[in-house]
Coordinates of C-alpha atoms and ligand atoms in Angstrom, one line a residue:
X1 CA 18.6 -18.3 -10.3
X2 CA 16.1 -20.2 -8.1
X3 CA 16.5 -23.7 -6.9
X4 CA 13.9 -26.3 -7.8
X5 CA 11.7 -27.6 -5.0
X6 CA 12.3 -31.0 -3.5
X7 CA 9.2 -32.7 -2.2
X8 CA 9.5 -35.6 0.2
X9 CA 9.3 -36.5 3.8
X10 CA 10.8 -34.0 6.3
X11 CA 14.4 -34.7 7.3
X12 CA 14.8 -36.2 10.7
X13 CA 17.1 -34.1 12.9
X14 CA 18.6 -34.4 16.3
X15 CA 16.7 -32.8 19.2
X16 CA 17.5 -29.1 19.3
X17 CA 17.6 -26.8 22.3
X18 CA 15.7 -24.2 20.3
X19 CA 13.1 -24.1 17.6
X20 CA 14.7 -22.5 14.5
X21 CA 12.5 -20.2 12.5
X22 CA 13.9 -18.6 9.4
X23 CA 12.0 -15.6 8.0
X24 CA 13.0 -14.6 4.4
X25 CA 12.3 -11.0 3.6
X26 CA 12.5 -7.9 5.9
X27 CA 9.5 -6.2 4.3
X28 CA 6.1 -5.5 5.8
X29 CA 5.2 -9.2 6.3
X30 CA 8.7 -10.4 7.4
X31 CA 9.2 -7.7 10.0
X32 CA 5.7 -8.2 11.4
X33 CA 6.4 -12.0 11.7
X34 CA 9.7 -11.4 13.4
X35 CA 8.2 -8.9 15.9
X36 CA 5.5 -11.4 16.7
X37 CA 8.0 -14.2 17.2
X38 CA 10.7 -12.4 19.1
X39 CA 11.4 -13.6 22.6
X40 CA 8.6 -16.2 22.5
X41 CA 8.9 -19.8 23.6
X42 CA 7.6 -23.0 22.2
X43 CA 6.3 -25.7 24.5
X44 CA 9.6 -26.5 26.0
X45 CA 12.2 -24.6 24.1
X46 CA 13.2 -21.2 23.0
X47 CA 12.4 -19.8 19.5
X48 CA 15.4 -18.7 17.6
X49 CA 14.6 -16.4 14.7
X50 CA 16.9 -15.7 11.7
X51 CA 15.7 -12.9 9.5
X52 CA 17.3 -12.9 6.0
X53 CA 17.1 -10.1 3.4
X54 CA 19.1 -9.2 0.3
X55 CA 19.2 -5.5 1.5
X56 CA 20.3 -4.3 4.9
X57 CA 17.3 -2.0 5.0
X58 CA 13.5 -2.2 5.1
X59 CA 11.7 -0.2 2.5
X60 CA 8.5 1.7 3.3
X61 CA 7.1 1.5 -0.3
X62 CA 4.2 4.0 0.2
X63 CA 6.8 6.8 0.4
X64 CA 8.9 5.7 -2.7
X65 CA 7.0 8.0 -5.0
X66 CA 8.0 10.9 -2.7
X67 CA 11.7 9.9 -3.1
X68 CA 11.3 9.9 -6.8
X69 CA 9.7 13.3 -6.9
X70 CA 12.3 14.9 -4.6
X71 CA 10.0 15.3 -1.6
X72 CA 11.8 12.9 0.7
X73 CA 15.3 11.8 1.3
X74 CA 15.9 8.1 0.7
X75 CA 16.3 7.8 4.5
X76 CA 12.6 8.8 4.8
X77 CA 11.5 5.7 2.9
X78 CA 14.0 3.1 4.1
X79 CA 15.5 2.2 7.4
X80 CA 18.3 -0.2 8.2
X81 CA 17.1 -3.5 9.5
X82 CA 19.5 -4.0 12.4
X83 CA 18.2 -1.0 14.5
X84 CA 14.6 -2.2 13.7
X85 CA 15.3 -5.5 15.4
X86 CA 17.6 -4.2 18.0
X87 CA 16.2 -5.2 21.4
X88 CA 14.2 -8.1 20.0
X89 CA 15.2 -11.2 21.9
X90 CA 16.6 -14.3 20.1
X91 CA 16.5 -12.6 16.7
X92 CA 19.4 -12.3 14.3
X93 CA 19.7 -10.7 10.9
X94 CA 21.7 -12.1 7.9
X95 CA 22.3 -10.1 4.8
X96 CA 22.1 -12.6 1.9
X97 CA 20.2 -13.2 -1.3
X98 CA 18.1 -16.3 -1.1
X99 CA 18.3 -18.5 -4.2
X100 CA 16.1 -21.3 -3.3
X101 CA 14.7 -23.8 -0.7
X102 CA 15.4 -27.4 0.0
X103 CA 12.1 -28.5 1.6
X104 CA 13.3 -32.0 2.2
X105 CA 16.3 -31.0 4.2
X106 CA 14.6 -27.9 5.7
X107 CA 17.2 -25.6 4.3
X108 CA 17.3 -22.1 2.8
X109 CA 19.9 -21.7 0.1
X110 CA 21.6 -18.3 -0.4
X111 CA 24.6 -16.6 -2.0
X112 CA 26.3 -16.8 1.4
X113 CA 25.5 -20.4 2.2
X114 CA 22.6 -22.3 3.7
X115 CA 20.5 -21.9 6.8
X116 CA 18.6 -24.7 8.4
X117 CA 15.1 -24.3 9.7
X118 CA 12.3 -26.0 11.6
X119 CA 9.8 -23.5 10.4
X120 CA 10.1 -21.3 7.4
X121 CA 8.2 -18.0 6.7
X122 CA 8.7 -16.7 3.1
X123 CA 7.9 -13.0 2.7
X124 CA 9.9 -12.0 -0.4
X125 CA 7.3 -9.6 -1.8
X126 CA 6.8 -8.7 -5.5
X127 CA 8.6 -7.4 -8.5
X128 CA 7.4 -5.3 -11.4
X129 CA 5.4 -7.2 -14.0
X130 CA 6.5 -6.4 -17.5
X131 CA 4.4 -9.1 -19.1
X132 CA 7.6 -10.7 -20.5
X133 CA 8.4 -7.7 -22.6
X134 CA 12.2 -7.1 -22.4
X135 CA 11.9 -3.6 -24.0
X136 CA 9.5 -2.5 -21.4
X137 CA 11.7 -3.9 -18.6
X138 CA 14.9 -2.1 -19.8
X139 CA 13.5 1.1 -21.2
X140 CA 11.1 2.1 -18.5
X141 CA 11.7 3.4 -15.0
X142 CA 10.1 1.8 -11.9
X143 CA 9.1 2.8 -8.4
X144 CA 9.2 -0.4 -6.5
X145 CA 12.7 -0.3 -5.1
X146 CA 14.7 2.4 -3.3
X147 CA 17.5 2.4 -5.9
X148 CA 14.9 2.7 -8.7
X149 CA 13.1 5.7 -7.0
X150 CA 16.4 7.5 -6.5
X151 CA 17.4 6.8 -10.1
X152 CA 14.1 8.1 -11.3
X153 CA 14.5 11.3 -9.3
X154 CA 18.0 11.8 -10.8
X155 CA 16.7 11.2 -14.3
X156 CA 13.7 13.6 -14.0
X157 CA 16.0 16.4 -12.7
X158 CA 18.5 15.6 -15.4
X159 CA 15.9 15.9 -18.1
X160 CA 15.3 19.5 -17.0
X161 CA 19.0 20.3 -17.0
X162 CA 19.4 18.7 -20.4
X163 CA 16.5 20.6 -21.8
X164 CA 18.2 23.9 -21.0
X165 CA 20.9 23.0 -23.5
X166 CA 18.5 21.8 -26.3
X167 CA 17.4 24.3 -29.0
X168 CA 15.4 21.9 -31.0
X169 CA 11.8 22.3 -29.8
X170 CA 10.8 18.7 -30.6
X171 CA 13.6 17.2 -28.6
X172 CA 13.0 19.7 -25.8
X173 CA 9.4 18.6 -25.7
X174 CA 10.4 14.9 -25.5
X175 CA 12.7 15.7 -22.6
X176 CA 9.9 17.5 -20.8
X177 CA 7.2 14.9 -21.4
X178 CA 6.9 12.4 -18.6
X179 CA 4.7 9.3 -19.3
X180 CA 3.4 7.2 -16.4
X181 CA 1.9 3.9 -17.3
X182 CA -0.7 2.5 -14.8
X183 CA -3.6 4.4 -13.1
X184 CA -3.6 2.5 -9.9
X185 CA -2.6 4.1 -6.6
X186 CA 1.1 4.1 -7.4
X187 CA 0.7 5.7 -10.8
X188 CA -1.9 8.2 -9.5
X189 CA 0.2 9.3 -6.5
X190 CA 3.3 9.6 -8.6
X191 CA 1.6 11.6 -11.4
X192 CA 0.1 14.0 -8.9
X193 CA 3.4 14.6 -7.1
X194 CA 5.4 14.8 -10.4
X195 CA 3.0 17.3 -11.9
X196 CA 3.5 19.7 -8.9
X197 CA 7.2 19.2 -9.1
X198 CA 7.6 19.9 -12.8
X199 CA 5.4 22.9 -12.9
X200 CA 7.0 24.4 -9.8
X201 CA 10.5 23.7 -11.2
X202 CA 9.9 25.3 -14.5
X203 CA 8.2 28.3 -13.0
X204 CA 10.9 29.0 -10.5
X205 CA 14.2 27.8 -11.7
X206 CA 14.1 27.1 -15.4
X207 CA 12.9 30.4 -16.9
X208 CA 14.9 29.7 -20.0
X209 CA 12.7 26.7 -20.9
X210 CA 9.4 28.2 -19.7
X211 CA 8.2 28.4 -23.3
X212 CA 8.2 24.6 -23.5
X213 CA 5.4 23.4 -21.2
X214 CA 6.3 20.2 -19.4
X215 CA 3.7 17.4 -19.6
X216 CA 2.8 14.6 -17.3
X217 CA 0.8 12.0 -19.2
X218 CA -0.9 9.2 -17.3
X219 CA -1.7 6.2 -19.5
X220 CA -4.3 3.7 -18.1
X221 CA -5.7 0.6 -19.9
X222 CA -9.2 0.7 -18.3
X223 CA -11.8 3.4 -18.4
X224 CA -11.2 4.7 -14.9
X225 CA -8.3 5.4 -12.5
X226 CA -8.0 3.7 -9.1
X227 CA -10.3 0.9 -10.1
X228 CA -10.1 -0.7 -6.7
X229 CA -11.8 2.4 -5.2
X230 CA -15.5 3.3 -5.2
X231 CA -16.7 5.3 -8.3
X232 CA -17.1 8.6 -6.5
X233 CA -13.4 8.4 -5.3
X234 CA -12.4 7.4 -8.9
X235 CA -14.1 10.6 -10.2
X236 CA -12.5 12.7 -7.5
X237 CA -9.1 11.4 -8.4
X238 CA -9.7 12.0 -12.1
X239 CA -10.8 15.6 -11.5
X240 CA -7.9 16.3 -9.1
X241 CA -5.3 15.1 -11.5
X242 CA -6.8 17.0 -14.4
X243 CA -6.8 20.1 -12.2
X244 CA -3.1 19.6 -11.6
X245 CA -2.4 19.5 -15.3
X246 CA -2.0 15.7 -15.7
X247 CA -3.1 14.6 -19.1
X248 CA -5.1 11.3 -18.6
X249 CA -5.2 8.8 -21.5
X250 CA -7.8 6.2 -20.5
X251 CA -8.5 2.9 -22.3
X252 CA -5.0 3.3 -23.7
X253 CA -2.8 0.1 -23.8
X254 CA 0.9 0.3 -24.3
X255 CA 2.1 -1.8 -27.3
X256 CA 5.9 -1.0 -27.1
X257 CA 8.4 1.3 -25.5
X258 CA 11.5 2.5 -27.3
X259 CA 14.2 5.1 -26.9
X260 CA 11.9 7.9 -28.1
X261 CA 8.9 7.1 -25.9
X262 CA 6.0 4.7 -26.2
X263 CA 3.6 3.5 -28.8
X264 CA 0.0 2.7 -27.9
X265 CA -2.0 -0.2 -29.3
X266 CA -4.2 2.1 -31.3
X267 CA -1.0 3.3 -33.1
X268 CA -0.6 6.7 -31.4
X269 CA 3.0 7.5 -30.4
X270 CA 4.0 9.6 -27.3
X271 CA 7.4 11.0 -27.5
X272 CA 8.9 11.0 -24.0
X273 CA 12.3 10.6 -22.5
X274 CA 10.8 9.2 -19.3
X275 CA 8.4 6.3 -19.2
X276 CA 7.5 5.1 -15.7
X277 CA 6.1 1.7 -15.4
X278 CA 3.4 1.4 -12.6
X279 CA 1.2 -1.1 -14.5
X280 CA 1.3 -4.0 -12.2
X281 CA 3.4 -6.4 -10.1
X282 CA 3.9 -10.1 -9.8
X283 CA 5.3 -12.3 -7.1
X284 CA 9.0 -12.5 -6.5
X285 CA 10.6 -15.2 -8.8
X286 CA 11.4 -17.3 -5.7
X287 CA 7.7 -18.2 -5.9
X288 CA 8.7 -20.6 -8.7
X289 CA 10.4 -22.8 -6.2
X290 CA 7.0 -23.8 -4.9
X291 CA 4.8 -26.5 -6.5
X292 CA 1.7 -24.4 -7.2
X293 CA 1.5 -20.8 -8.2
X294 CA -1.6 -18.8 -9.1
X295 CA -2.4 -15.4 -10.5
X296 CA 0.5 -13.0 -10.8
X297 CA 2.9 -15.9 -10.1
X298 CA 1.9 -16.0 -6.4
X299 CA 2.4 -19.1 -4.3
X300 CA -0.9 -20.8 -3.6
X301 CA -1.3 -21.2 0.1
X302 CA -4.2 -22.6 2.1
X303 CA -6.5 -20.6 4.5
X304 CA -3.8 -21.1 7.2
X305 CA -1.1 -19.6 4.9
X306 CA 0.7 -23.0 4.9
X307 CA 2.1 -24.6 1.7
X308 CA 0.4 -27.9 0.7
X309 CA 2.3 -30.9 2.0
X310 CA 4.7 -28.7 4.0
X311 CA 2.9 -27.6 7.2
X312 CA 6.2 -26.1 8.5
X313 CA 6.4 -23.7 5.5
X314 CA 4.3 -20.4 5.4
X315 CA 4.2 -17.9 2.6
X316 CA 2.9 -14.4 3.4
X317 CA 2.5 -10.9 1.9
X318 CA 2.7 -10.2 -1.8
X319 CA 4.4 -13.5 -2.6
X320 CA 1.3 -15.5 -1.5
X321 CA -2.1 -15.9 -3.2
X322 CA -4.1 -15.8 0.0
X323 CA -7.8 -16.9 -0.2
X324 CA -10.2 -14.2 0.9
X325 CA -14.0 -13.8 1.1
X326 CA -14.2 -12.7 -2.5
X327 CA -11.2 -14.1 -4.3
X328 CA -7.5 -13.7 -3.6
X329 CA -6.5 -10.9 -1.2
X330 CA -4.9 -7.8 -2.8
X331 CA -1.2 -7.1 -2.7
X332 CA -1.2 -4.5 0.0
X333 CA 0.9 -3.6 3.0
X334 CA -1.9 -4.4 5.5
X335 CA -2.4 -7.9 4.0
X336 CA 1.3 -8.4 4.4
X337 CA 1.5 -7.2 8.0
X338 CA -1.5 -9.2 9.1
X339 CA -0.5 -12.4 7.3
X340 CA 3.0 -12.1 8.6
X341 CA 1.7 -11.8 12.2
X342 CA -0.7 -14.7 11.6
X343 CA 2.1 -17.0 10.3
X344 CA 4.2 -16.2 13.4
X345 CA 1.4 -17.1 15.7
X346 CA 0.9 -20.3 13.9
X347 CA 4.5 -21.2 14.2
X348 CA 4.4 -20.6 17.9
X349 CA 1.2 -22.7 18.1
X350 CA 2.8 -25.6 16.2
X351 CA 6.0 -25.5 18.1
X352 CA 3.9 -25.8 21.3
X353 CA 2.1 -28.8 20.0
X354 CA -1.0 -26.8 19.1
X355 CA -2.9 -26.3 15.9
X356 CA -3.1 -23.5 13.4
X357 CA -6.1 -21.4 12.7
X358 CA -7.6 -19.8 9.5
X359 CA -6.3 -16.4 8.5
X360 CA -9.0 -13.7 8.5
X361 CA -8.0 -10.4 6.9
X362 CA -9.3 -7.2 8.4
X363 CA -9.7 -4.5 5.7
X364 CA -8.5 -1.2 7.3
X365 CA -9.1 0.8 4.1
X366 CA -7.2 2.1 1.1
X367 CA -5.9 5.5 0.3
X368 CA -4.2 7.5 -2.4
X369 CA -2.6 11.0 -2.3
X370 CA -3.6 13.4 -5.0
X371 CA -1.3 16.3 -4.1
X372 CA -0.5 18.6 -1.2
X373 CA -3.3 18.3 1.4
X374 CA -5.5 16.2 -1.0
X375 CA -6.2 12.5 -0.9
X376 CA -9.0 9.9 -1.3
X377 CA -9.5 7.4 1.5
X378 CA -11.9 4.5 1.5
X379 CA -12.3 3.1 5.0
X380 CA -15.2 0.7 5.0
X381 CA -18.3 2.7 4.0
X382 CA -16.6 6.0 4.9
X383 CA -15.2 7.9 1.9
X384 CA -12.9 10.8 2.7
X385 CA -11.6 13.3 0.1
X386 CA -9.5 16.5 0.1
X387 CA -7.9 17.6 3.4
X388 CA -9.7 15.0 5.6
X389 CA -8.6 12.2 3.3
X390 CA -5.0 13.5 3.4
X391 CA -5.0 13.8 7.2
X392 CA -6.3 10.2 7.4
X393 CA -3.5 9.1 5.0
X394 CA -0.9 11.1 7.0
X395 CA -2.0 9.5 10.3
X396 CA -2.1 6.0 9.0
X397 CA 1.3 6.2 7.2
X398 CA 3.1 7.9 9.9
X399 CA 1.8 5.4 12.4
X400 CA 2.9 2.6 10.1
X401 CA 6.5 3.9 9.6
X402 CA 8.7 1.5 11.4
X403 CA 11.0 3.8 13.4
X404 CA 10.8 7.1 15.2
X405 CA 13.8 8.3 13.2
X406 CA 11.9 7.7 9.9
X407 CA 8.9 9.5 11.3
X408 CA 11.0 12.4 12.3
X409 CA 12.9 12.5 8.9
X410 CA 9.6 12.4 7.0
X411 CA 8.0 15.1 9.1
X412 CA 11.0 17.3 8.8
X413 CA 11.1 17.0 5.0
X414 CA 7.4 17.4 4.6
X415 CA 7.2 20.5 6.9
X416 CA 10.2 22.0 5.1
X417 CA 8.5 21.4 1.8
X418 CA 5.3 23.0 3.0
X419 CA 6.9 26.0 4.6
X420 CA 9.3 26.8 1.8
X421 CA 7.0 25.4 -0.9
X422 CA 10.0 23.8 -2.5
X423 CA 11.2 20.2 -2.9
X424 CA 14.0 19.8 -0.4
X425 CA 15.8 16.9 -2.1
X426 CA 16.4 18.2 -5.7
X427 CA 19.8 16.6 -6.0
X428 CA 21.1 14.8 -9.0
X429 CA 23.4 12.3 -7.1
X430 CA 24.3 10.1 -10.0
X431 CA 25.7 11.0 -13.4
X432 CA 22.5 10.5 -15.4
X433 CA 23.2 13.7 -17.4
X434 CA 22.2 12.2 -20.7
X435 CA 18.7 10.8 -20.5
X436 CA 18.1 8.0 -23.0
X437 CA 21.1 9.1 -25.0
X438 CA 22.4 5.7 -25.9
X439 CA 21.9 4.2 -29.3
X440 CA 20.0 1.2 -27.9
X441 CA 17.6 3.4 -26.1
X442 CA 18.5 1.8 -22.8
X443 CA 17.6 4.4 -20.3
X444 CA 21.0 4.6 -18.5
X445 CA 24.6 3.5 -19.0
X446 CA 24.9 2.0 -15.5
X447 CA 22.2 2.0 -12.8
X448 CA 24.7 1.6 -10.0
X449 CA 27.0 4.4 -11.1
X450 CA 29.0 6.2 -8.4
X451 CA 27.5 9.5 -7.1
X452 CA 28.7 12.7 -8.8
X453 CA 31.5 14.3 -6.8
X454 CA 33.4 17.4 -7.1
X455 CA 36.5 17.4 -9.4
X456 CA 38.8 17.5 -6.4
X457 CA 37.4 14.2 -5.2
X458 CA 37.0 12.6 -8.6
X459 CA 39.6 9.9 -7.8
X460 CA 38.5 9.3 -4.2
X461 CA 36.7 6.1 -3.5
X462 CA 34.6 5.8 -0.4
X463 CA 35.2 2.3 1.0
X464 CA 32.3 -0.1 0.5
X465 CA 29.5 1.7 2.3
X466 CA 28.2 4.8 0.5
X467 CA 27.8 7.0 3.5
X468 CA 27.4 10.1 1.5
X469 CA 24.2 8.9 0.0
X470 CA 22.6 7.4 3.0
X471 CA 22.4 10.2 5.4
X472 CA 22.3 14.0 5.3
X473 CA 25.2 14.2 7.8
X474 CA 26.9 11.4 5.8
X475 CA 28.0 13.9 3.2
X476 CA 29.9 15.9 5.8
X477 CA 31.4 12.8 7.3
X478 CA 32.3 11.5 3.9
X479 CA 34.2 14.7 3.1
X480 CA 36.3 14.3 6.2
X481 CA 36.6 10.5 5.5
X482 CA 37.9 11.1 2.0
X483 CA 40.4 13.6 3.3
X484 CA 42.1 10.8 5.3
X485 CA 43.1 9.1 2.0
X486 CA 44.2 12.3 0.4
X487 CA 46.6 14.1 2.6
X488 CA 46.9 16.9 0.1
X489 CA 43.3 17.7 0.7
X490 CA 43.5 17.9 4.5
X491 CA 42.4 21.3 5.9
X492 CA 45.0 24.0 6.5
X493 CA 46.3 24.4 10.2
X494 CA 44.3 27.5 10.9
X495 CA 41.0 25.6 10.2
X496 CA 42.2 22.4 11.6
X497 CA 40.9 22.7 15.1
X498 CA 37.2 23.0 14.1
X499 CA 37.4 20.1 11.7
X500 CA 39.5 17.9 14.0
X501 CA 36.4 16.8 15.9
X502 CA 34.6 16.0 12.6
X503 CA 37.5 14.0 11.4
X504 CA 37.6 12.0 14.7
X505 CA 33.9 11.2 14.2
X506 CA 34.5 10.2 10.6
X507 CA 37.3 7.9 11.7
X508 CA 35.1 6.3 14.3
X509 CA 32.4 5.9 11.7
X510 CA 34.9 4.3 9.4
X511 CA 36.0 1.9 12.1
X512 CA 32.4 0.9 12.8
X513 CA 31.6 0.3 9.1
X514 CA 34.8 -1.3 7.9
X515 CA 36.3 -2.7 11.1
X516 CA 39.5 -0.8 10.1
X517 CA 41.0 -0.3 13.6
X518 CA 44.1 1.4 12.3
X519 CA 42.1 4.3 11.0
X520 CA 40.3 4.8 14.3
X521 CA 43.5 5.0 16.1
X522 CA 45.1 7.3 13.6
Ligands
FAD601 C1 5.7 2.1 -5.1 C2 4.7 1.3 -4.2 C3 3.8 2.0 -3.4 C4 3.0 1.2 -2.6 N1 2.1 1.9 -1.8 C5 1.3 1.2 -1.0 C6 0.4 1.8 -0.2 O1 0.3 3.1 -0.1 N2 -0.4 1.1 0.6 C7 -0.4 -0.3 0.6 O2 -1.1 -0.9 1.4 N3 0.5 -0.9 -0.2 C8 1.3 -0.3 -1.0 N4 2.2 -0.9 -1.8 C9 2.2 -2.4 -1.8 C10 3.0 -2.8 -0.6 O3 4.3 -2.3 -0.7 C11 3.2 -4.4 -0.6 O4 1.9 -4.9 -0.6 C12 4.0 -4.8 0.6 O5 5.3 -4.2 0.5 C13 4.1 -6.3 0.6 O6 4.9 -6.7 1.7 P1 5.8 -7.9 1.6 O7 6.4 -8.1 3.0 O8 5.1 -9.1 1.1 O9 6.9 -7.6 0.6 P2 8.0 -6.4 0.6 O10 7.6 -5.3 1.6 O11 8.3 -6.0 -0.8 O12 9.3 -7.1 1.2 C14 10.0 -8.1 0.5 C15 11.4 -8.2 1.1 O13 11.9 -9.4 0.6 C16 13.3 -9.2 0.3 N5 13.7 -10.1 -0.8 C17 13.2 -10.3 -2.0 N6 13.8 -11.2 -2.6 C18 14.8 -11.7 -1.8 C19 15.8 -12.7 -1.9 N7 15.9 -13.4 -3.0 N8 16.6 -12.9 -0.9 C20 16.5 -12.2 0.2 N9 15.6 -11.2 0.4 C21 14.7 -11.0 -0.6 C22 13.2 -7.7 -0.3 O14 14.5 -7.1 -0.2 C23 12.3 -7.1 0.7 O15 12.9 -6.5 1.8 C24 3.0 -0.2 -2.7 C25 4.0 -0.8 -3.5 C26 4.8 -0.1 -4.2 C27 5.8 -0.8 -5.1

C-alpha cells in the first residue's frame, strides 16, 4: 500500500548538526549512492546517511538464473547489507518496508515508522510486469528475487522427482516441459542454463525417465532473441540455444496461463508444469507516489535525476525514467550504479551550496551467457562471442560482485561445477513435491514454506533466522542449534567431545542472531 504524494513548500526545520540523507533501496543504485556519500561532508556539516531496505541483503540479479538452475548457492547471488556497509563512516542501515513518502514534511514512511530527511534518494528498482493479468502473476515462476529463484530451483528439481512416479506419458511430458516466456537476456541465459541442467540430470540420475525427453521451450513475442543486441549477436544466440536443444518459438504471444501450461494467441497450447515469466519488468509500485510516471511506470526525472518541484528528491536506477541521448535509458545495473553515484554527488554539491550537473550515462556494454564457456558481449563496436565473450562476462561480473566473500563463493561453485561437470546445488529445500497439483492451478501451496527437514527434526523450529538455508556451514550449525531445544537428540557421551566445540559455536551464533544471552552462557 503506497502513500499518496503531498506537494507543497518544504517544511522548515531547526538547524541540524548533520545533513540527513535517506537512501531507499540497497540494490545497485542505492549501494552505489551510499558508498559515494559515506564519510563525506557538506559545506559546514557532516552527512549522515540512512540506508533502508525491505531485505537485509543485496541481490546480485545477474546471478539469479544460476541460483534457479542449481549452479550457485543463494549466498553467491546475495550478500547481507550490514557487512557491505561496514566501515563506511556515518552510514546506518534500517530494515523496513517503505510504504510512501511525505514530500511536504520530508519524511519516509515505513512499516517500522518514519524517517526524516533533508535529501532523499529513491532506488527501489523494478518488479515483474504481468500486464495486469492475475493468472500470469500467480501461475508463473519468476527470476527477479532471491526467494523466487530458490523456489524455481526447488520446483524444477521436484518436477523430475515427480516424473519418476508418473506412468502416464502425457503427464510425464507436461512435468518435463519447461516454458520460458521472454527472449531478452534473462530468458536467454536461463533457458541455456536450464537446458544443460535438464539434459545432464536425465542422462545421469534419472535413467528411469530417460524415454521421456525433457524440453525447454523459449517463447518470444518478436522475431528475434536479444533484441537490444546487434543482429549478428542475436543470430549467434539463436544458434547456440538451438544447439543446446532449446525449442525457440518466435513471434509467439502468450494469451493465458493455466494449471496445465500456457496458451498462445494463435490458439496453440503448450502443456507445461513450469512457466517462467521473463517477459518484462516495470518500476516498483512506490513510483506511484510520485506525480509523473512514464513508460513501465517509472518516475519521470529530469536530466539531473531530480523530481520536478522537489530538488531535494532524486530517483535513480530501474525506478526512474532517465532521459538519454536516444530516449529513456534501459533498466540495467550499470545505469543504476552510475545514476546512484551521480545522485550522491549532487546531494553533496547541494548540501555545500553548489549546483547539480546533468547525468551522462557511459555505456559499458551488454552481455548474455549462452552456456558453459559461451556468451555474447557487445562493448561499443566490439562484438565478442564464444569463449572470449564468456571471459569478458566473467571478468565484468566478478568485478561487479559486491564482496570478496561473494566472489569466492561464486568461483568455488563454478569451478566445482566445471571440474565435476555437475550442478553443486541440486537440493530441494522446500516441500514443493507436487508441482501445480492444486485444483486452482496455483503453482504452490505456500511460497514461504519451511525447508524440508529430516523426520527427527520435524517438530523443531529454528528461531527467526533461517541459518540452515543461508550458508553452507549453517546447516551444520543449525543441527547443533536444534539439538539444544531437543535434549533427547543430543549426541551420546562418546561423541560429545568432538561436537562440543560445534555446539559452542552454534550457541554463540544463536546469541548473536537472537540476543538470547542465556543460551550463550548455557
Ligand atoms: C534476473 C535478472 C537478471 C538481470 N541481469 C542483468 C545483467 O546481467 N546485467 C544488467 O546490467 N542488468 C541485469 N538486470 C537488471 C538489473 O538487475 C537492474 O537494472 C538493477 O538491479 C537495477 O538496480 P536498482 O538499484 O534500481 O534496483 P534493485 O537492484 O532491484 O534494488 C532495489 C532495492 O530496493 C529494495 N526495495 C524495493 N521496494 C522496497 C520497499 N518498499 N521498501 C524498502 N526497500 C525496497 C529492494 O529490496 C532492493 O534491494 C537483471 C535483472 C534481473 C531481474
